[in-house]
Tab-separated table of N, CA, C and O in Angstrom:
chain	number	residue	atom	x	y	z
A	1	UNK	N	31.700	-64.104	81.483
A	1	UNK	CA	30.779	-63.801	80.701
A	1	UNK	C	29.792	-64.923	79.980
A	1	UNK	O	28.502	-64.773	79.965
A	2	UNK	N	30.046	-66.085	80.801
A	2	UNK	CA	28.776	-67.190	80.576
A	2	UNK	C	28.023	-66.964	81.642
A	2	UNK	O	26.290	-66.826	81.307
A	3	UNK	N	28.087	-66.190	82.803
A	3	UNK	CA	27.570	-66.340	83.814
A	3	UNK	C	26.522	-64.679	83.482
A	3	UNK	O	24.983	-64.892	83.616
A	4	UNK	N	26.977	-63.907	82.652
A	4	UNK	CA	26.142	-62.586	82.663
A	4	UNK	C	25.373	-63.161	81.362
A	4	UNK	O	24.140	-62.608	81.607
A	5	UNK	N	25.798	-63.405	80.530
A	5	UNK	CA	24.689	-64.316	79.003
A	5	UNK	C	23.899	-65.107	79.425
A	5	UNK	O	22.795	-65.026	78.640
A	6	UNK	N	24.277	-66.047	80.270
A	6	UNK	CA	23.361	-67.169	80.551
A	6	UNK	C	23.608	-68.317	79.377
A	6	UNK	O	22.740	-69.042	79.545
A	7	UNK	N	24.785	-68.285	78.510
A	7	UNK	CA	24.514	-69.312	77.943
A	7	UNK	C	26.150	-69.448	78.405
A	7	UNK	O	27.267	-68.965	78.566
A	8	UNK	N	26.521	-71.022	78.312
A	8	UNK	CA	27.995	-71.174	78.250
A	8	UNK	C	28.593	-71.192	77.034
A	8	UNK	O	27.947	-70.967	76.011
A	9	UNK	N	30.044	-71.302	76.923
A	9	UNK	CA	31.103	-71.454	75.810
A	9	UNK	C	30.516	-72.884	75.021
A	9	UNK	O	30.082	-73.701	75.590
A	10	UNK	N	30.271	-72.586	73.518
A	10	UNK	CA	30.028	-73.991	72.587
A	10	UNK	C	30.890	-74.676	72.689
A	10	UNK	O	30.506	-76.068	72.448
A	11	UNK	N	32.267	-74.338	72.502
A	11	UNK	CA	33.091	-75.598	72.120
A	11	UNK	C	34.490	-75.514	73.327
A	11	UNK	O	34.772	-74.364	73.333
A	12	UNK	N	34.630	-76.374	73.940
A	12	UNK	CA	35.777	-76.807	74.955
A	12	UNK	C	37.270	-76.604	74.204
A	12	UNK	O	38.196	-75.968	74.597
A	13	UNK	N	37.164	-77.189	73.328
A	13	UNK	CA	38.523	-77.163	72.420
A	13	UNK	C	38.692	-75.808	71.974
A	13	UNK	O	39.965	-75.255	72.198
A	14	UNK	N	37.846	-75.071	71.646
A	14	UNK	CA	38.265	-73.702	71.499
A	14	UNK	C	39.309	-73.053	72.300
A	14	UNK	O	39.625	-72.021	72.535
A	15	UNK	N	37.991	-72.948	73.837
A	15	UNK	CA	39.208	-72.412	75.254
A	15	UNK	C	40.404	-72.836	75.387
A	15	UNK	O	40.953	-72.268	75.544
A	16	UNK	N	40.476	-73.787	75.268
A	16	UNK	CA	41.578	-74.969	74.894
A	16	UNK	C	42.951	-73.789	74.124
A	16	UNK	O	44.000	-73.823	74.808
A	17	UNK	N	42.476	-74.086	72.995
A	17	UNK	CA	43.126	-73.632	71.358
A	17	UNK	C	43.636	-72.159	72.050
A	17	UNK	O	44.835	-71.509	72.123
A	18	UNK	N	42.854	-71.564	72.954
A	18	UNK	CA	42.766	-70.027	72.786
A	18	UNK	C	44.027	-69.916	74.519
A	18	UNK	O	44.587	-68.549	74.225
A	19	UNK	N	43.425	-70.352	75.081
A	19	UNK	CA	44.361	-70.462	76.188
A	19	UNK	C	45.733	-70.945	76.087
A	19	UNK	O	46.512	-70.207	76.648
A	20	UNK	N	45.712	-71.966	75.308
A	20	UNK	CA	47.704	-72.361	75.046
A	20	UNK	C	48.037	-71.433	74.167
A	20	UNK	O	49.653	-71.212	74.064
A	21	UNK	N	47.476	-70.827	72.911
A	21	UNK	CA	48.109	-69.721	72.212
A	21	UNK	C	48.403	-68.704	72.903
A	21	UNK	O	49.323	-67.951	72.365
A	22	UNK	N	47.474	-68.381	74.088
A	22	UNK	CA	47.930	-66.875	74.704
A	22	UNK	C	49.273	-67.178	75.793
A	22	UNK	O	50.152	-66.522	75.796
A	23	UNK	N	48.904	-68.618	76.261
A	23	UNK	CA	50.286	-68.787	77.112
A	23	UNK	C	51.537	-69.071	76.417
A	23	UNK	O	52.410	-68.306	76.391
A	24	UNK	N	51.463	-69.469	74.951
A	24	UNK	CA	52.522	-69.413	74.234
A	24	UNK	C	52.959	-68.255	73.943
A	24	UNK	O	54.401	-68.117	73.990
A	25	UNK	N	52.186	-67.679	73.492
A	25	UNK	CA	52.507	-66.307	73.026
A	25	UNK	C	53.314	-65.265	74.094
A	25	UNK	O	53.806	-64.852	73.525
A	26	UNK	N	52.612	-65.246	74.982
A	26	UNK	CA	53.109	-64.572	76.156
A	26	UNK	C	54.407	-65.066	76.692
A	26	UNK	O	55.715	-64.157	76.798
A	27	UNK	N	54.562	-66.068	76.404
A	27	UNK	CA	56.032	-66.853	76.971
A	27	UNK	C	56.804	-66.731	75.886
A	27	UNK	O	58.239	-66.427	76.566
A	28	UNK	N	57.116	-66.785	75.102
A	28	UNK	CA	57.603	-66.440	74.087
A	28	UNK	C	57.964	-65.234	73.860
A	28	UNK	O	59.122	-64.860	73.630
A	29	UNK	N	57.192	-64.312	73.839
A	29	UNK	CA	57.924	-63.004	73.652
A	29	UNK	C	58.560	-62.514	74.906
A	29	UNK	O	59.340	-61.798	74.750
A	30	UNK	N	58.065	-63.019	76.428
A	30	UNK	CA	59.104	-62.568	77.117
A	30	UNK	C	60.603	-63.149	76.986
A	30	UNK	O	61.504	-62.115	77.295
A	31	UNK	N	60.554	-64.394	76.455
A	31	UNK	CA	61.538	-65.242	76.384
A	31	UNK	C	62.427	-64.052	75.105
A	31	UNK	O	63.533	-64.144	75.406
A	32	UNK	N	61.774	-63.872	74.175
A	32	UNK	CA	62.754	-63.685	72.939
A	32	UNK	C	63.262	-61.685	73.392
A	32	UNK	O	64.332	-61.324	73.180
A	33	UNK	N	62.374	-61.193	74.178
A	33	UNK	CA	63.013	-59.529	74.519
A	33	UNK	C	63.613	-59.764	75.494
A	33	UNK	O	64.717	-58.953	75.328
A	34	UNK	N	63.458	-60.688	76.526
A	34	UNK	CA	64.584	-60.863	77.286
A	34	UNK	C	65.986	-61.051	76.908
A	34	UNK	O	67.077	-60.723	77.003
A	35	UNK	N	66.015	-62.339	75.921
A	35	UNK	CA	67.560	-62.539	75.123
A	35	UNK	C	67.633	-61.664	74.607
A	35	UNK	O	69.123	-61.227	74.484
A	36	UNK	N	66.895	-60.865	73.803
A	36	UNK	CA	67.082	-60.005	72.723
A	36	UNK	C	67.612	-58.808	73.355
A	36	UNK	O	68.664	-58.213	73.309
A	37	UNK	N	67.301	-58.432	74.684
A	37	UNK	CA	68.053	-57.706	75.742
A	37	UNK	C	69.057	-57.494	75.992
A	37	UNK	O	69.889	-56.516	76.122
A	38	UNK	N	69.351	-58.227	76.733
A	38	UNK	CA	70.756	-59.053	77.101
A	38	UNK	C	71.834	-59.435	75.834
A	38	UNK	O	72.964	-58.734	76.723
A	39	UNK	N	71.386	-59.600	74.774
A	39	UNK	CA	72.210	-59.468	73.759
A	39	UNK	C	72.857	-58.332	73.206
A	39	UNK	O	73.888	-58.118	73.337
A	40	UNK	N	71.673	-57.697	73.100
A	40	UNK	CA	71.815	-56.035	72.558
A	40	UNK	C	72.989	-55.273	73.889
A	40	UNK	O	73.297	-55.105	73.380
A	41	UNK	N	72.392	-55.453	74.966
A	41	UNK	CA	73.110	-54.982	76.184
A	41	UNK	C	74.909	-55.081	75.980
A	41	UNK	O	75.761	-54.223	76.533
A	42	UNK	N	74.902	-56.808	75.971
A	42	UNK	CA	76.350	-57.023	76.100
A	42	UNK	C	77.045	-56.382	74.998
A	42	UNK	O	78.350	-56.145	74.838
A	43	UNK	N	76.226	-56.481	73.671
A	43	UNK	CA	76.924	-55.755	72.677
A	43	UNK	C	77.247	-54.793	72.733
A	43	UNK	O	78.328	-53.999	72.107
A	44	UNK	N	76.296	-53.438	73.293
A	44	UNK	CA	76.691	-52.007	73.346
A	44	UNK	C	77.444	-52.167	74.456
A	44	UNK	O	78.010	-50.941	74.205
A	45	UNK	N	77.768	-52.561	75.485
A	45	UNK	CA	78.751	-52.633	76.632
A	45	UNK	C	80.525	-52.951	75.446
A	45	UNK	O	81.695	-52.579	76.115
A	46	UNK	N	80.881	-53.404	74.460
A	46	UNK	CA	81.490	-53.728	73.808
A	46	UNK	C	82.142	-52.609	72.810
A	46	UNK	O	81.371	-52.133	72.054
A	47	UNK	N	82.949	-51.732	73.480
A	47	UNK	CA	83.579	-50.469	72.783
A	47	UNK	C	84.525	-50.665	70.943
A	47	UNK	O	83.787	-49.643	70.444
A	48	UNK	N	84.533	-51.894	70.791
A	48	UNK	CA	85.003	-52.096	69.263
A	48	UNK	C	83.719	-52.385	68.497
A	48	UNK	O	83.685	-52.245	67.507
A	49	UNK	N	82.524	-52.304	68.683
A	49	UNK	CA	81.803	-52.302	67.926
A	49	UNK	C	80.714	-51.506	67.592
A	49	UNK	O	80.742	-50.664	68.395
A	50	UNK	N	80.485	-51.287	66.464
A	50	UNK	CA	79.696	-50.056	66.078
A	50	UNK	C	78.239	-50.416	66.610
A	50	UNK	O	77.569	-51.387	66.776
A	51	UNK	N	77.530	-48.969	66.656
A	51	UNK	CA	75.814	-49.078	67.121
A	51	UNK	C	75.080	-50.117	66.332
A	51	UNK	O	74.354	-50.880	66.943
A	52	UNK	N	75.294	-49.991	64.701
A	52	UNK	CA	74.638	-50.615	64.076
A	52	UNK	C	74.700	-52.083	64.124
A	52	UNK	O	73.559	-53.176	64.253
A	53	UNK	N	75.950	-52.591	64.935
A	53	UNK	CA	75.690	-53.862	64.679
A	53	UNK	C	75.012	-54.612	65.735
A	53	UNK	O	75.007	-55.622	66.037
A	54	UNK	N	75.613	-53.555	67.097
A	54	UNK	CA	74.573	-54.380	68.412
A	54	UNK	C	73.108	-54.022	68.107
A	54	UNK	O	72.588	-55.203	68.358
A	55	UNK	N	72.552	-53.489	67.009
A	55	UNK	CA	71.120	-53.358	66.949
A	55	UNK	C	70.993	-54.763	66.149
A	55	UNK	O	69.720	-55.103	65.773
A	56	UNK	N	71.657	-54.820	65.052
A	56	UNK	CA	71.785	-56.082	63.843
A	56	UNK	C	71.975	-57.297	64.788
A	56	UNK	O	71.013	-58.291	64.581
A	57	UNK	N	72.094	-57.312	65.861
A	57	UNK	CA	72.493	-58.767	66.446
A	57	UNK	C	71.211	-59.255	67.557
A	57	UNK	O	70.623	-60.118	67.538
A	58	UNK	N	70.499	-58.267	67.157
A	58	UNK	CA	69.112	-58.716	67.925
A	58	UNK	C	67.746	-59.179	66.788
A	58	UNK	O	66.434	-59.478	67.267
A	59	UNK	N	67.901	-59.091	65.824
A	59	UNK	CA	67.302	-59.186	64.543
A	59	UNK	C	66.431	-60.439	64.453
A	59	UNK	O	65.021	-60.586	65.160
A	60	UNK	N	67.136	-61.794	65.164
A	60	UNK	CA	66.344	-63.228	65.048
A	60	UNK	C	65.860	-63.207	66.622
A	60	UNK	O	64.289	-63.118	66.324
A	61	UNK	N	65.530	-62.314	67.428
A	61	UNK	CA	64.949	-62.306	68.735
A	61	UNK	C	63.908	-61.157	68.341
A	61	UNK	O	62.590	-61.649	68.922
A	62	UNK	N	63.911	-60.637	67.757
A	62	UNK	CA	62.630	-59.426	67.116
A	62	UNK	C	61.622	-60.551	66.124
A	62	UNK	O	60.994	-60.039	66.081
A	63	UNK	N	62.033	-61.661	65.513
A	63	UNK	CA	61.458	-62.300	64.648
A	63	UNK	C	60.929	-63.320	65.103
A	63	UNK	O	59.712	-63.311	65.035
A	64	UNK	N	61.098	-63.700	66.526
A	64	UNK	CA	60.410	-64.533	67.629
A	64	UNK	C	59.567	-63.959	68.112
A	64	UNK	O	58.946	-64.336	68.216
A	65	UNK	N	59.717	-62.784	68.078
A	65	UNK	CA	58.653	-62.038	68.493
A	65	UNK	C	57.218	-61.541	68.138
A	65	UNK	O	56.280	-61.636	68.425
A	66	UNK	N	57.958	-61.457	66.727
A	66	UNK	CA	56.559	-61.367	65.624
A	66	UNK	C	56.106	-62.791	65.281
A	66	UNK	O	54.572	-62.706	65.472
A	67	UNK	N	56.295	-63.887	66.000
A	67	UNK	CA	55.926	-64.785	66.027
A	67	UNK	C	54.865	-65.189	67.160
A	67	UNK	O	53.854	-65.524	67.249
A	68	UNK	N	55.297	-64.655	68.301
A	68	UNK	CA	54.442	-64.453	69.202
A	68	UNK	C	53.934	-63.666	69.376
A	68	UNK	O	52.244	-63.992	69.615
A	69	UNK	N	53.797	-62.512	68.594
A	69	UNK	CA	52.473	-61.747	68.322
A	69	UNK	C	51.279	-62.331	67.286
A	69	UNK	O	50.389	-62.251	67.458
A	70	UNK	N	51.823	-63.080	66.494
A	70	UNK	CA	51.256	-63.959	65.485
A	70	UNK	C	50.124	-64.702	66.656
A	70	UNK	O	48.910	-64.846	66.047
A	71	UNK	N	50.864	-65.195	67.407
A	71	UNK	CA	50.196	-66.740	68.078
A	71	UNK	C	49.049	-65.439	69.130
A	71	UNK	O	48.210	-66.209	69.052
A	72	UNK	N	49.474	-64.173	69.731
A	72	UNK	CA	48.592	-63.764	70.364
A	72	UNK	C	47.551	-63.013	69.393
A	72	UNK	O	46.399	-63.070	70.377
A	73	UNK	N	47.817	-62.464	68.130
A	73	UNK	CA	46.631	-61.967	67.540
A	73	UNK	C	45.530	-63.544	67.205
A	73	UNK	O	44.620	-63.410	67.320
A	74	UNK	N	46.158	-64.490	67.132
A	74	UNK	CA	45.311	-65.920	66.868
A	74	UNK	C	44.510	-66.218	67.907
A	74	UNK	O	43.283	-66.222	67.844
A	75	UNK	N	45.071	-66.020	68.649
A	75	UNK	CA	44.201	-65.950	70.188
A	75	UNK	C	42.934	-65.252	70.085
A	75	UNK	O	42.024	-65.599	71.167
A	76	UNK	N	43.081	-64.034	69.991
A	76	UNK	CA	42.460	-62.930	70.536
A	76	UNK	C	41.382	-63.238	68.532
A	76	UNK	O	40.011	-62.941	69.439
A	77	UNK	N	41.788	-63.946	67.810
A	77	UNK	CA	40.716	-63.787	66.927
A	77	UNK	C	39.631	-65.445	67.248
A	77	UNK	O	38.358	-64.909	67.090
A	78	UNK	N	40.644	-65.979	67.931
A	78	UNK	CA	39.772	-67.414	68.382
A	78	UNK	C	38.738	-67.050	69.450
A	78	UNK	O	37.296	-67.426	69.905
A	79	UNK	N	39.118	-66.317	70.544
A	79	UNK	CA	38.066	-65.633	71.556
A	79	UNK	C	37.190	-65.115	71.040
A	79	UNK	O	35.940	-65.245	71.077
A	80	UNK	N	37.633	-63.822	69.928
A	80	UNK	CA	36.298	-63.092	69.267
A	80	UNK	C	34.909	-63.999	68.722
A	80	UNK	O	34.317	-63.558	69.024
A	81	UNK	N	35.666	-64.721	67.747
A	81	UNK	CA	34.939	-65.909	67.198
A	81	UNK	C	33.801	-66.864	68.601
A	81	UNK	O	32.580	-66.674	68.452
A	82	UNK	N	34.370	-67.197	69.507
A	82	UNK	CA	33.849	-67.607	70.150
A	82	UNK	C	32.986	-66.744	71.158
A	82	UNK	O	31.851	-67.648	71.587
A	83	UNK	N	33.167	-65.739	71.186
A	83	UNK	CA	32.376	-65.006	71.957
A	83	UNK	C	31.165	-64.709	71.578
A	83	UNK	O	29.905	-64.055	71.892
A	84	UNK	N	31.548	-64.182	70.458
A	84	UNK	CA	30.309	-64.020	69.381
A	84	UNK	C	29.129	-64.924	69.188
A	84	UNK	O	28.214	-65.051	69.182
A	85	UNK	N	29.902	-66.583	68.777
A	85	UNK	CA	28.891	-67.310	69.039
A	85	UNK	C	28.052	-67.515	70.297
A	85	UNK	O	26.892	-67.653	70.051
A	86	UNK	N	28.640	-67.082	71.535
A	86	UNK	CA	27.885	-67.175	73.070
A	86	UNK	C	26.884	-65.870	72.330
A	86	UNK	O	26.100	-66.054	72.803
A	87	UNK	N	27.329	-64.627	72.295
A	87	UNK	CA	26.598	-63.573	71.975
A	87	UNK	C	25.062	-64.123	71.248
A	87	UNK	O	24.301	-62.955	71.707
A	88	UNK	N	25.475	-64.620	70.176
A	88	UNK	CA	24.112	-65.090	69.112
A	88	UNK	C	23.304	-65.991	69.924
A	88	UNK	O	22.113	-66.459	68.824
A	89	UNK	N	23.648	-66.424	70.882
A	89	UNK	CA	22.960	-67.672	71.574
A	89	UNK	C	23.090	-68.726	70.949
A	89	UNK	O	22.571	-69.477	70.944
A	90	UNK	N	24.025	-68.929	70.399
A	90	UNK	CA	24.633	-70.269	69.764
A	90	UNK	C	25.336	-71.320	71.057
A	90	UNK	O	25.082	-72.421	71.119
A	91	UNK	N	25.891	-70.837	71.950
A	91	UNK	CA	26.111	-71.569	73.055
A	91	UNK	C	25.075	-72.375	74.388
A	91	UNK	O	23.733	-72.048	73.740
A	92	UNK	N	25.831	-73.028	74.587
A	92	UNK	CA	24.390	-73.723	75.511
A	92	UNK	C	24.009	-73.565	76.749
A	92	UNK	O	24.695	-72.954	77.673
A	93	UNK	N	22.533	-73.719	77.152
A	93	UNK	CA	22.052	-73.646	78.258
A	93	UNK	C	23.007	-74.374	79.361
A	93	UNK	O	22.822	-75.936	78.751
A	94	UNK	N	23.342	-74.436	80.347
A	94	UNK	CA	23.484	-75.096	81.352
A	94	UNK	C	23.897	-74.948	82.870
A	94	UNK	O	24.590	-73.571	82.937
A	95	UNK	N	24.291	-75.621	83.561
A	95	UNK	CA	24.266	-75.289	85.350
A	95	UNK	C	25.982	-75.574	85.394
A	95	UNK	O	26.520	-75.280	86.092
A	96	UNK	N	26.219	-76.310	84.474
A	96	UNK	CA	28.080	-76.645	85.040
A	96	UNK	C	28.433	-76.174	83.701
A	96	UNK	O	28.347	-76.101	82.313
A	97	UNK	N	30.048	-75.388	84.012
A	97	UNK	CA	30.903	-74.748	83.271
A	97	UNK	C	31.638	-75.516	82.247
A	97	UNK	O	31.574	-77.108	82.785
A	98	UNK	N	31.759	-75.292	81.023
A	98	UNK	CA	31.968	-75.824	80.085
A	98	UNK	C	33.090	-77.205	80.246
A	98	UNK	O	33.393	-77.973	80.140
A	99	UNK	N	34.128	-76.182	81.088
A	99	UNK	CA	35.722	-76.565	81.504
A	99	UNK	C	35.642	-78.065	82.433
A	99	UNK	O	36.225	-78.908	82.554
A	100	UNK	N	34.027	-78.298	83.213
A	100	UNK	CA	33.878	-79.198	84.084
A	100	UNK	C	33.113	-80.599	83.283
A	100	UNK	O	32.849	-81.704	83.595
A	101	UNK	N	32.588	-79.757	81.977
A	101	UNK	CA	31.793	-81.084	81.556
A	101	UNK	C	32.110	-81.003	79.738
A	101	UNK	O	31.468	-80.251	79.241
A	102	UNK	N	33.264	-81.315	78.963
A	102	UNK	CA	33.627	-80.714	78.117
A	102	UNK	C	32.817	-81.926	77.061
A	102	UNK	O	32.635	-81.289	75.987
A	103	UNK	N	32.881	-82.936	77.452
A	103	UNK	CA	31.910	-83.827	76.513
A	103	UNK	C	30.317	-83.289	76.135
A	103	UNK	O	30.111	-83.402	74.628
A	104	UNK	N	29.715	-83.140	76.718
A	104	UNK	CA	28.575	-82.723	76.547
A	104	UNK	C	28.644	-81.247	75.778
A	104	UNK	O	28.048	-80.696	74.901
A	105	UNK	N	29.894	-80.495	76.017
A	105	UNK	CA	29.784	-79.201	75.300
A	105	UNK	C	30.102	-79.365	73.829
A	105	UNK	O	29.630	-78.775	72.836
A	106	UNK	N	30.779	-80.483	73.227
A	106	UNK	CA	31.755	-80.680	72.101
A	106	UNK	C	30.199	-81.219	71.683
A	106	UNK	O	30.339	-81.159	70.144
A	107	UNK	N	28.836	-81.934	71.915
A	107	UNK	CA	28.186	-82.398	71.506
A	107	UNK	C	26.744	-81.823	70.899
A	107	UNK	O	27.144	-80.925	70.810
A	108	UNK	N	26.118	-82.219	70.361
A	108	UNK	CA	25.188	-81.888	70.093
A	108	UNK	C	24.380	-81.030	71.442
A	108	UNK	O	23.920	-81.584	72.434
A	109	UNK	N	22.837	-79.892	70.766
A	109	UNK	CA	22.281	-79.734	72.155
A	109	UNK	C	21.191	-80.091	72.093
A	109	UNK	O	20.269	-80.095	72.841
A	110	UNK	N	21.424	-81.604	72.221
A	110	UNK	CA	20.128	-82.669	72.005
A	110	UNK	C	19.313	-82.810	74.042
A	110	UNK	O	18.877	-82.934	74.107
A	111	UNK	N	20.445	-82.608	74.681
A	111	UNK	CA	20.430	-82.638	75.568
A	111	UNK	C	19.562	-81.775	77.014
A	111	UNK	O	19.530	-81.453	77.704
A	112	UNK	N	19.278	-80.540	75.988
A	112	UNK	CA	18.584	-79.626	76.582
A	112	UNK	C	17.429	-79.890	76.954
A	112	UNK	O	16.586	-80.098	76.489
């Protein structure tokens, strides 16, 4: 997007926060759903357990999945805010991408 609009991202710290919130959110969701699926699968194979008990055993994993959804939602809002700044022309004009020159990106736009 920066190359299409002709502006760079305003803050490299928001880029990093967006990336890590997305990475942790995706990783946590994958782990929670994988572990919850295995837990429910093994409890469903036990003929002595009632079906409702096998579904209740998954609740902690579903809560963890909800936490990962919160991380992903926060990441989307961070991206939308940062993208809005760039669309409004508040990003800096530069020939160097933000991730290669983070100090200038965080400072004032006096270098332009």
